[in-house]
Short mmCIF file of C-alpha atoms and ligand atoms in Angstrom, two decimals:
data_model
loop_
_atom_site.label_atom_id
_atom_site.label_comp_id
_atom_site.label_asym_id
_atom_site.label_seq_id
_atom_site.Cartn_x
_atom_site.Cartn_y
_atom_site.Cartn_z
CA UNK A 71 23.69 -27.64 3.06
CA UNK A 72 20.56 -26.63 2.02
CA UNK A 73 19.16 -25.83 -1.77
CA UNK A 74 21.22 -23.17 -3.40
CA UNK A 75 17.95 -21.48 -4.66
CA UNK A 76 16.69 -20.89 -1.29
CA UNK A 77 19.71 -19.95 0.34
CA UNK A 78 19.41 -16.58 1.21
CA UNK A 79 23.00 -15.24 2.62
CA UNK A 80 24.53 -12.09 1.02
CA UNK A 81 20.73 -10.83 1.39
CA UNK A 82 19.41 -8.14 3.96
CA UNK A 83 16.11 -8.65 5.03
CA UNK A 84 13.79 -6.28 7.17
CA UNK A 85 10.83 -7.75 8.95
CA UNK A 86 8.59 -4.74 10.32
CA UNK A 87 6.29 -6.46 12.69
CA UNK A 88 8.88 -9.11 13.31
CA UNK A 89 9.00 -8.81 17.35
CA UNK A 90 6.60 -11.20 18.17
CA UNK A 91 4.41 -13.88 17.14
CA UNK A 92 4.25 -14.14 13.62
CA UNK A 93 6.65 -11.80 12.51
CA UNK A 94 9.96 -12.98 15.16
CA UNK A 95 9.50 -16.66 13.63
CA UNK A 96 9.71 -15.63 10.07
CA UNK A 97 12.86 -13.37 11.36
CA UNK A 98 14.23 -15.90 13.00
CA UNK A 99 13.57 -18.19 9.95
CA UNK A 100 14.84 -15.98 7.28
CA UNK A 101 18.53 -15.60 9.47
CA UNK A 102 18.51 -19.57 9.91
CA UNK A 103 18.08 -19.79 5.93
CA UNK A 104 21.46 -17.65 5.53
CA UNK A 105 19.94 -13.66 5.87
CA UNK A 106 20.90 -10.38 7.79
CA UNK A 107 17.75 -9.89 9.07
CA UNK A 108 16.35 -6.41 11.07
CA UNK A 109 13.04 -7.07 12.79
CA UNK A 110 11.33 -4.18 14.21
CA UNK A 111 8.27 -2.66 15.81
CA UNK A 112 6.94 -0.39 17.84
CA UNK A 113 8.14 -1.17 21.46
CA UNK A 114 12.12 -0.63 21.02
CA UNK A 115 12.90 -3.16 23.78
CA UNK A 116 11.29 -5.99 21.86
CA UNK A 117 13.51 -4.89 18.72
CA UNK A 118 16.40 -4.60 21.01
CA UNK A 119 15.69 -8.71 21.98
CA UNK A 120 14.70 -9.69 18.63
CA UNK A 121 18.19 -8.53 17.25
CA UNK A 122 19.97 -10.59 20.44
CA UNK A 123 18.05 -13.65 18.97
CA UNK A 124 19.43 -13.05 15.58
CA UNK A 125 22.51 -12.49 16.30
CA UNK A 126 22.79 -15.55 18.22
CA UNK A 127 21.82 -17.13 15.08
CA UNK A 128 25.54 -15.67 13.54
CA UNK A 129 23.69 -13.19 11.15
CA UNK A 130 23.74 -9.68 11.14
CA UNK A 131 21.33 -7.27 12.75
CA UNK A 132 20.31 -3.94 14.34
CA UNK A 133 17.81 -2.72 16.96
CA UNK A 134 15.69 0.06 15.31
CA UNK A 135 12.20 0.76 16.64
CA UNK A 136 9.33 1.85 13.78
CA UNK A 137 5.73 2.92 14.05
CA UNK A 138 4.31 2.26 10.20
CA UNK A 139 2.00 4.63 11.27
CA UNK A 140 4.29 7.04 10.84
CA UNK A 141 6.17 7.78 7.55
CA UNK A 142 9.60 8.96 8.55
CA UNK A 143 9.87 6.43 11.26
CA UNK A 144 9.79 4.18 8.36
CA UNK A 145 12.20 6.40 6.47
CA UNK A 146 14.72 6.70 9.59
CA UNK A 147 14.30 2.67 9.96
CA UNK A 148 15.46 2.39 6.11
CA UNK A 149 17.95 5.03 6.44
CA UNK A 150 19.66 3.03 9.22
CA UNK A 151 19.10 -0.09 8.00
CA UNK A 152 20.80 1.36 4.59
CA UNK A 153 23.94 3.02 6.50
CA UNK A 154 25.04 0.09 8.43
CA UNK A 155 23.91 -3.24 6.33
CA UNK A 156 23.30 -2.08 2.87
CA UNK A 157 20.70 -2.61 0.22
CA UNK A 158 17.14 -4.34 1.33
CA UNK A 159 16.60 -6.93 -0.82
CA UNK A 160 13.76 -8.51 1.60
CA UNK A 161 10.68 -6.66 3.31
CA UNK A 162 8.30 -8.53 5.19
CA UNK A 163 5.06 -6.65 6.56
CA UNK A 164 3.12 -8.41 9.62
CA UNK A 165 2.97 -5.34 11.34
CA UNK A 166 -0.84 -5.64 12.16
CA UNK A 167 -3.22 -5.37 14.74
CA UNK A 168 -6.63 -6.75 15.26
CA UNK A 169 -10.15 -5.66 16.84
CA UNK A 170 -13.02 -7.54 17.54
CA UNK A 171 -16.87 -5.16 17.62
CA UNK A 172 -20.17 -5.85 16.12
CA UNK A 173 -19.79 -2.91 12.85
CA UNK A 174 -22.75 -1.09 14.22
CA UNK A 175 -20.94 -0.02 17.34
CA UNK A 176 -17.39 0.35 15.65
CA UNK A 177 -16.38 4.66 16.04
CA UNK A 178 -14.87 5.51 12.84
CA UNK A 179 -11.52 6.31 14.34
CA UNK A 180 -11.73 2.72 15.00
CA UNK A 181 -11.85 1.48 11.70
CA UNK A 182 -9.39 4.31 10.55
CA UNK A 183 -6.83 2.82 12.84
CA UNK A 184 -6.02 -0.74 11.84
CA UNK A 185 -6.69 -0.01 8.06
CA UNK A 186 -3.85 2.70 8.34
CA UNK A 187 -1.95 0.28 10.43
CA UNK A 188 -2.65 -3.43 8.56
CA UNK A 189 -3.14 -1.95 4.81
CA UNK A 190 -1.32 1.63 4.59
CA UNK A 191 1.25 0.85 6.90
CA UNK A 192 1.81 -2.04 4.06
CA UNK A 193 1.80 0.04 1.35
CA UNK A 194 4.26 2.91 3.36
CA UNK A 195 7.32 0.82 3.91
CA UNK A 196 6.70 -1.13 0.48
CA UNK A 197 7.36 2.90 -0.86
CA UNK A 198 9.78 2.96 1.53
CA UNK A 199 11.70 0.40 0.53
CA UNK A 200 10.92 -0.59 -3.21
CA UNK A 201 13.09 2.43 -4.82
CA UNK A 202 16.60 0.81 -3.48
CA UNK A 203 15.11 -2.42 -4.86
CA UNK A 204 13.86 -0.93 -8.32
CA UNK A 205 17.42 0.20 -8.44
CA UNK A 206 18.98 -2.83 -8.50
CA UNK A 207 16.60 -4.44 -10.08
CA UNK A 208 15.86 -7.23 -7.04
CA UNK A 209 13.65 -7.22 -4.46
CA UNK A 210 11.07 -9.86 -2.58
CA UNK A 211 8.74 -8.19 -0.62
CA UNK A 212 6.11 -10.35 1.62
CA UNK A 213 3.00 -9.20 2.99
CA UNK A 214 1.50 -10.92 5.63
CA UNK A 215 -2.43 -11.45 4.21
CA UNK A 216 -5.01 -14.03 6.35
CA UNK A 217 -7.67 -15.90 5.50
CA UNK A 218 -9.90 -12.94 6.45
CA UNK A 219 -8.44 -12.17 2.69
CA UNK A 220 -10.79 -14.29 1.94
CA UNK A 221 -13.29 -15.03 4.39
CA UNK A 222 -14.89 -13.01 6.45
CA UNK A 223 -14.90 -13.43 10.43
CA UNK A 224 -17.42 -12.87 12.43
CA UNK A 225 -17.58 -9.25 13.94
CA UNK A 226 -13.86 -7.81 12.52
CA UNK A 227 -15.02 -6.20 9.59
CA UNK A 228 -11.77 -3.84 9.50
CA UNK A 229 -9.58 -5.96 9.81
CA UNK A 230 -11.29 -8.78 7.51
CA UNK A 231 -11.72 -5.44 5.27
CA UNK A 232 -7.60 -4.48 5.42
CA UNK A 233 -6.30 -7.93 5.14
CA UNK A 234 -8.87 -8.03 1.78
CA UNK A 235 -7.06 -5.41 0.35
CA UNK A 236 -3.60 -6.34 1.48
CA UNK A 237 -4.11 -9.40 -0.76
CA UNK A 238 -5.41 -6.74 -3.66
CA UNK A 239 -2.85 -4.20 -3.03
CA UNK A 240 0.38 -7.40 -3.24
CA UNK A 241 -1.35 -8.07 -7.00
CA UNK A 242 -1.61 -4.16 -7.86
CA UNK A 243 2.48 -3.90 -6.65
CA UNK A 244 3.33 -7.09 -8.56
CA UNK A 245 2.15 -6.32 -11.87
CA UNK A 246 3.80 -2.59 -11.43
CA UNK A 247 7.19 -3.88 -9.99
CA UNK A 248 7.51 -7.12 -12.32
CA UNK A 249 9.45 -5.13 -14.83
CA UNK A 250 11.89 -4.17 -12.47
CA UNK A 251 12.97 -7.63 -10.95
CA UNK A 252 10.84 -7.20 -7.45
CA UNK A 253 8.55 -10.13 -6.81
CA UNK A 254 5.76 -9.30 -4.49
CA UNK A 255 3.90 -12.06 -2.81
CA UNK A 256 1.98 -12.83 0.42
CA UNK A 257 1.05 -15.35 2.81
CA UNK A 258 -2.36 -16.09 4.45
CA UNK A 259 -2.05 -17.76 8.15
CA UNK A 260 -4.87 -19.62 9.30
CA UNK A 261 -4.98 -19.17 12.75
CA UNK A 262 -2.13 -19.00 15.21
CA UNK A 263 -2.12 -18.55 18.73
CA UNK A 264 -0.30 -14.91 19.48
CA UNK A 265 -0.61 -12.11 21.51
CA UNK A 266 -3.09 -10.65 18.36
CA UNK A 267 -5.31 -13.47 19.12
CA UNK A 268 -5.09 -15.32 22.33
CA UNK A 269 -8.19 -13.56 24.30
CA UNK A 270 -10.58 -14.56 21.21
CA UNK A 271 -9.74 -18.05 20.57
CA UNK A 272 -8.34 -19.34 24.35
CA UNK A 273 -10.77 -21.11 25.83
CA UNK A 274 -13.62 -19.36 23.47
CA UNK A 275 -16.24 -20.64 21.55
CA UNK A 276 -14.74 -18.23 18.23
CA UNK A 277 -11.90 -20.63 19.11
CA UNK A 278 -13.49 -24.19 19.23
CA UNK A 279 -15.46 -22.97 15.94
CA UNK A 280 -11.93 -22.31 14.64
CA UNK A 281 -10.73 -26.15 15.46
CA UNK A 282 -13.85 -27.31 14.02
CA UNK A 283 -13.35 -25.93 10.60
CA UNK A 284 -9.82 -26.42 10.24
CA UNK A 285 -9.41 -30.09 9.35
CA UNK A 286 -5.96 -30.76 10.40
CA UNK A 287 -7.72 -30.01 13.99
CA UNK A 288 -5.28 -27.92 15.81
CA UNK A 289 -4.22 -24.20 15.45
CA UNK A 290 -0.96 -23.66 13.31
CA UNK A 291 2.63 -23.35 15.16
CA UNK A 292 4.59 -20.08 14.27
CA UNK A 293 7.42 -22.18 12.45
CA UNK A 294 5.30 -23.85 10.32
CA UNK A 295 5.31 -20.13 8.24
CA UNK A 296 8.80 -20.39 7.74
CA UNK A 297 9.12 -22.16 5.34
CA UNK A 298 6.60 -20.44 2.73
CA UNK A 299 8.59 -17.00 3.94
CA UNK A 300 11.78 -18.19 2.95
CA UNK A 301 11.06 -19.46 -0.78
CA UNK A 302 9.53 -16.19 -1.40
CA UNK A 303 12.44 -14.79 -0.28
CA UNK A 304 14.42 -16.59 -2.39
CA UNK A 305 16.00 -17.02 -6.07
CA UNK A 306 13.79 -19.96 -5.92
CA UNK A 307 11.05 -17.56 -6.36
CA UNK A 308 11.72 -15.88 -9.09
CA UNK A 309 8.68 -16.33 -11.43
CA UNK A 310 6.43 -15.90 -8.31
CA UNK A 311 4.89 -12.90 -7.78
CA UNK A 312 1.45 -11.18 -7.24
CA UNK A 313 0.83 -14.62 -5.14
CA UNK A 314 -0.47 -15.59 -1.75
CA UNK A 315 0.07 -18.38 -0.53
CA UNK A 316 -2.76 -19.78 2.18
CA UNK A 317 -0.91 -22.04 5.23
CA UNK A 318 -4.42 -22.95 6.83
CA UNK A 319 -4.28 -26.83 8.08
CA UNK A 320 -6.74 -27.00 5.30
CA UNK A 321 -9.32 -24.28 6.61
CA UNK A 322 -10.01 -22.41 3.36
CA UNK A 323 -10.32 -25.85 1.19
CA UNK A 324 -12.95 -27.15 3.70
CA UNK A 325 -16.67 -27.24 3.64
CA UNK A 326 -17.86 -29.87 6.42
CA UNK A 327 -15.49 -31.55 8.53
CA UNK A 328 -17.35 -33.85 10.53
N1 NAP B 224 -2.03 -14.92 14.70
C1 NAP B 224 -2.78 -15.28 13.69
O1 NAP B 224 -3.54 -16.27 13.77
C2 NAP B 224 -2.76 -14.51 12.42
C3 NAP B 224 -3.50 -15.01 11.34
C4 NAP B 224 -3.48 -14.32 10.14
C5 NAP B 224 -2.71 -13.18 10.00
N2 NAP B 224 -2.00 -12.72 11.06
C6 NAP B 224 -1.22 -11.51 10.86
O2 NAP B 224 0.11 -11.72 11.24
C7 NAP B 224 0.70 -10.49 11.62
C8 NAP B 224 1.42 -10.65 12.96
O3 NAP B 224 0.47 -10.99 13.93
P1 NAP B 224 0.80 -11.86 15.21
O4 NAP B 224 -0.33 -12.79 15.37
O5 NAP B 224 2.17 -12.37 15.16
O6 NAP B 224 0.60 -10.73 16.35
P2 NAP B 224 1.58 -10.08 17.41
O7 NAP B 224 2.33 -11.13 18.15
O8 NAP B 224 0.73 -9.13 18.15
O9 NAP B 224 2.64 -9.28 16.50
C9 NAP B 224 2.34 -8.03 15.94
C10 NAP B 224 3.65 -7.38 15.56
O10 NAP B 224 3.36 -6.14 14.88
C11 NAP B 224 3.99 -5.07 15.56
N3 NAP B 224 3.16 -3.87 15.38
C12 NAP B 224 1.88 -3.65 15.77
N4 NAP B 224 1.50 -2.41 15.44
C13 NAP B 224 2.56 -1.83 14.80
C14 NAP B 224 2.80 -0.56 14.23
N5 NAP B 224 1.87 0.40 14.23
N6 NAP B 224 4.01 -0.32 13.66
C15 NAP B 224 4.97 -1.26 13.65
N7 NAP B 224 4.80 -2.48 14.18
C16 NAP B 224 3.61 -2.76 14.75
C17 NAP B 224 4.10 -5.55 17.01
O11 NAP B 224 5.09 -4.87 17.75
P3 NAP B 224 4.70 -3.52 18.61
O12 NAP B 224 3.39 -3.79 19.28
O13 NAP B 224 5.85 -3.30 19.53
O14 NAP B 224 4.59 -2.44 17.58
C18 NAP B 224 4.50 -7.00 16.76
O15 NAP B 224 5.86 -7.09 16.39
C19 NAP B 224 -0.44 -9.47 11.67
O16 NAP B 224 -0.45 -8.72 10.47
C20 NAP B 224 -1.67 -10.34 11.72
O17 NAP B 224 -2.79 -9.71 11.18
C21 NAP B 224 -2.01 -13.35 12.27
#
């Protein structure tokens, strides 16, 4: 048996985001660590697989497809989630998408996009989903930040520019929600090999550069998330919040590596 503080059964946890990559390991993770976990998205067959996979983990689930770009998706999504689980007393957002232009030749609608989809679509299911929490005075919500939080990349200013104020917007929703027993935190990846990612760092010089300034020397593996998702889940986490926590192989602490 694990650590009673980070145990995290009797709690319902909804990972928007959570089909792939990133987001499917931390749902997976959060059900292995005791949770009913929903994990949704976009593409409804992906949800409808991602809820197979947690089920098979003995945990409860449902198959709900959301858009955060879209309010009452995110509305229906809680709605559902409410009506057949019960209270949410876990969000995770890593819905996010990523673009890669020099800023000169970015259109507008461009940049428009993945803030509404990596920073607003944040802050939409946090409103979403904070009330039920405020209510019963309990809630963990994790956003999924990145080192662009805090470093810019070369030639994604948007998305360096979202992920910025995803860290910003987790402190601004901390220091509101701390009165009311909701902890919000985040967590920074380094870099992980997904379908976000794979065309700019396989086989790419972005990607050796990447390797070279990361000292452990490798890209990070999904799982190795996990672990920082599930204490901020957890009671363990309880005088955490307004928090991001950076799982980097070292990338942000280094200067020269060689
Ligand atoms: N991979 C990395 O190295 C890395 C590093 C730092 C931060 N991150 C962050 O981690 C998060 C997950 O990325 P990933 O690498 O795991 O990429 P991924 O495999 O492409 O996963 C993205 C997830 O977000 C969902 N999604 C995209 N747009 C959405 C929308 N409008 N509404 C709802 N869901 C949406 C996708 O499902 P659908 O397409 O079906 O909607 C999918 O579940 C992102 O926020 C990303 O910025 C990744």
């Amino acid at each position: 048996m694990g650590h009673p503080l980070l145990s995290l059964e009797k709690k319902n946890a909804v990972v928007i985001g959570g089909t792939s990559g990133i987001g499917l390991a931390l749902a997976k993770g959060l059900a292995m660590a005791g949770a009913n976990v929903v994990a949704t998205g976009r593409r409804a067959d992906l949800a409808a697989a991602a809820t197979r996979e947690i089920e098979a983990l003995g945990r409860q689930s449902l198959a709900q497809a959301c858009d955060v770009t879209d309010p009452s998706s995110i509305e229906r999504l809680r709605d559902t989630v409410l009506a057949h689980l019960g209270p949410v007393q876990i969000l995770v957002n890593c819905a996010g998408q990523t673009r890669r232009a020099p800023t000169l030749e970015m259109p507008e609608a461009d940049w428009q996009a993945l803030l509404d989809i990596n920073l607003t679509g944040a802050l939409r299911a946090c409103r979403a989903f904070a009330p039920q929490m405020i209510e019963r005075r309990y809630g963990r919500i994790i956003n999924i930040a990145s080192i662009a939080s805090f470093v810019s990349l070369y030639e994604v200013a948007a998305y360096s520019a979202s992920k910025a104020a995803l860290m910003s917007l987790t402190k601004s929703l901390a220091i509101e929600w701390a009165r009311h027993g909701v902890c919000v935190n985040a967590i920074a990846p380094g870099v992980f090999r997904t379908d976000l990612n794979a065309s700019l760092i396989e086989g790419t010089e972005r990607g050796r550069e990447f390797l070279l300034r990361t000292p452990m020397g490798r890209f990070g593996r999904v799982e190795e998330l996990v672990g920082a998702a599930v204490f901020l889940a957890s009671e363990a986490a309880s005088y955490t919040t307004g928090h991001t926590i950076v799982v980097d192989g070292g990338m942000l602490a280094s200067g020269v590596n060689h």
